[in-house]
Amino acid sequence: MIKEVPLVDTGKKRNEKYQWYKYVSKNLYKRHKFKMHSLLNHGTTDFFNAVEIETTTFCNRRCPYCPNALFDRGLKENEKRMPEELFQSIINQLSDLRYIGRVSLHFYGEPTSDERLPDFVAYARKKLPKSEILIASNGDYLSPEYFEKLRKAGISRINLTTHWPNKTMTPKIKALRTYLRENPQSEVQVIYNELTPEDDLENRGGIFKTKKFVPRKSCHAPAETMNIDYQGNWVLCCNDYHSSIKWGNLEKEKIMDIWTKPRFARLRKREKEGKFDLKICQGCTNKVQLDL
């Protein structure tokens, strides 16, 4: 089981059961709040509450449980970046929709490898003042100086992960932890976890073999998250590594025009009912042991 903890220990004894109840309660409150907001602003609770935007395809690591280990999409020589104008256009559309949900600036690339990230965070914060803005990072580029740029830009949360084959916290993350201990701050939540092939993980829509196939009973991912690749394609979900299912393109279409497409709306409804029509969805599992 993957356990997330604050990077800097407050010194207080953690009651795991209490922390779990607190986490569940907080997320239930967020979900209820967002549904009410959607109902008031769009006349329906059928509306996504999270946005994931791929600003870069490059990642410096090749973790065995990530598709980047199998394909060359994440290599530096193949790096593709989302144009700044497209990023701003997507954020502007979200602002026009009075969006208040989560905004994650990552897909399968390492977001901190992109020097434009602080500017992207600042633009998103300016246009979406009520949104939680976060990144998931391996921490390899995240120096204290880079952290300060992100903090001042308005980032809400940074999820740091030490990846296998590292057995313990990497030097970069240790340095950041020392810095945060010496320079306490409350604006940014910094979360840490360690990940190994022994953990229960997703098979990424069937890309990886599993020791035991455990099919999903239902899936809310397409109904709750807008996943945008570097080209502006609205893809199926975070497991659609190759952007194989595209609902539309935000360089050419508006968010609401794509969201209300009958085919897309039908799929969202059927997946929530546990009816999977797409091959990628039929091969997708709950988190299980991968056969690596």
Tab-separated table of N, CA, C and O in Angstrom, residues 50-51 53 77 88 110 155 220-221 228 260 269 286-287:
chain	number	residue	atom	x	y	z
A	50	ALA	N	-11.867	18.035	-12.088
A	50	ALA	CA	-10.406	18.041	-12.120
A	50	ALA	C	-9.934	18.201	-13.563
A	50	ALA	O	-10.580	17.718	-14.495
A	51	VAL	N	-8.818	18.888	-13.717
A	51	VAL	CA	-8.227	19.113	-15.031
A	51	VAL	C	-6.753	18.741	-14.947
A	51	VAL	O	-6.048	19.167	-14.029
A	53	ILE	N	-3.303	18.854	-17.300
A	53	ILE	CA	-2.753	19.448	-18.518
A	53	ILE	C	-1.298	19.022	-18.682
A	53	ILE	O	-0.476	19.218	-17.783
A	77	GLU	N	15.005	13.619	-26.553
A	77	GLU	CA	15.085	13.930	-27.985
A	77	GLU	C	13.716	13.940	-28.672
A	77	GLU	O	13.571	14.465	-29.778
A	88	GLN	N	-2.658	29.063	-22.109
A	88	GLN	CA	-3.410	30.220	-21.625
A	88	GLN	C	-4.852	30.186	-22.119
A	88	GLN	O	-5.780	30.550	-21.378
A	110	GLU	N	7.812	14.940	-16.618
A	110	GLU	CA	8.220	15.536	-15.338
A	110	GLU	C	8.002	17.046	-15.434
A	110	GLU	O	8.744	17.749	-16.142
A	155	ILE	N	1.304	27.948	-6.287
A	155	ILE	CA	0.971	26.519	-6.310
A	155	ILE	C	0.394	26.105	-4.955
A	155	ILE	O	0.767	26.638	-3.909
A	220	HIS	N	-15.309	6.395	-12.937
A	220	HIS	CA	-15.782	7.779	-12.965
A	220	HIS	C	-14.746	8.725	-13.582
A	220	HIS	O	-14.988	9.927	-13.642
A	221	ALA	N	-13.605	8.169	-14.018
A	221	ALA	CA	-12.517	9.026	-14.494
A	221	ALA	C	-12.927	9.958	-15.641
A	221	ALA	O	-12.701	11.177	-15.559
A	228	ILE	N	-5.844	16.691	-20.815
A	228	ILE	CA	-5.445	17.379	-22.042
A	228	ILE	C	-3.973	17.113	-22.336
A	228	ILE	O	-3.105	17.373	-21.496
A	260	THR	N	-20.297	18.279	-24.146
A	260	THR	CA	-21.695	17.950	-24.432
A	260	THR	C	-21.884	17.085	-25.677
A	260	THR	O	-23.025	16.829	-26.075
A	269	LYS	N	-21.740	8.073	-18.930
A	269	LYS	CA	-22.856	7.449	-18.219
A	269	LYS	C	-22.674	5.943	-18.120
A	269	LYS	O	-22.846	5.344	-17.048
A	286	ASN	N	-8.264	-2.311	-11.411
A	286	ASN	CA	-8.029	-1.610	-10.173
A	286	ASN	C	-6.545	-1.735	-9.855
A	286	ASN	O	-5.809	-2.481	-10.525
A	287	LYS	N	-6.074	-1.076	-8.804
A	287	LYS	CA	-4.672	-1.164	-8.437
A	287	LYS	C	-4.342	-2.580	-7.949
A	287	LYS	O	-4.943	-3.076	-7.002
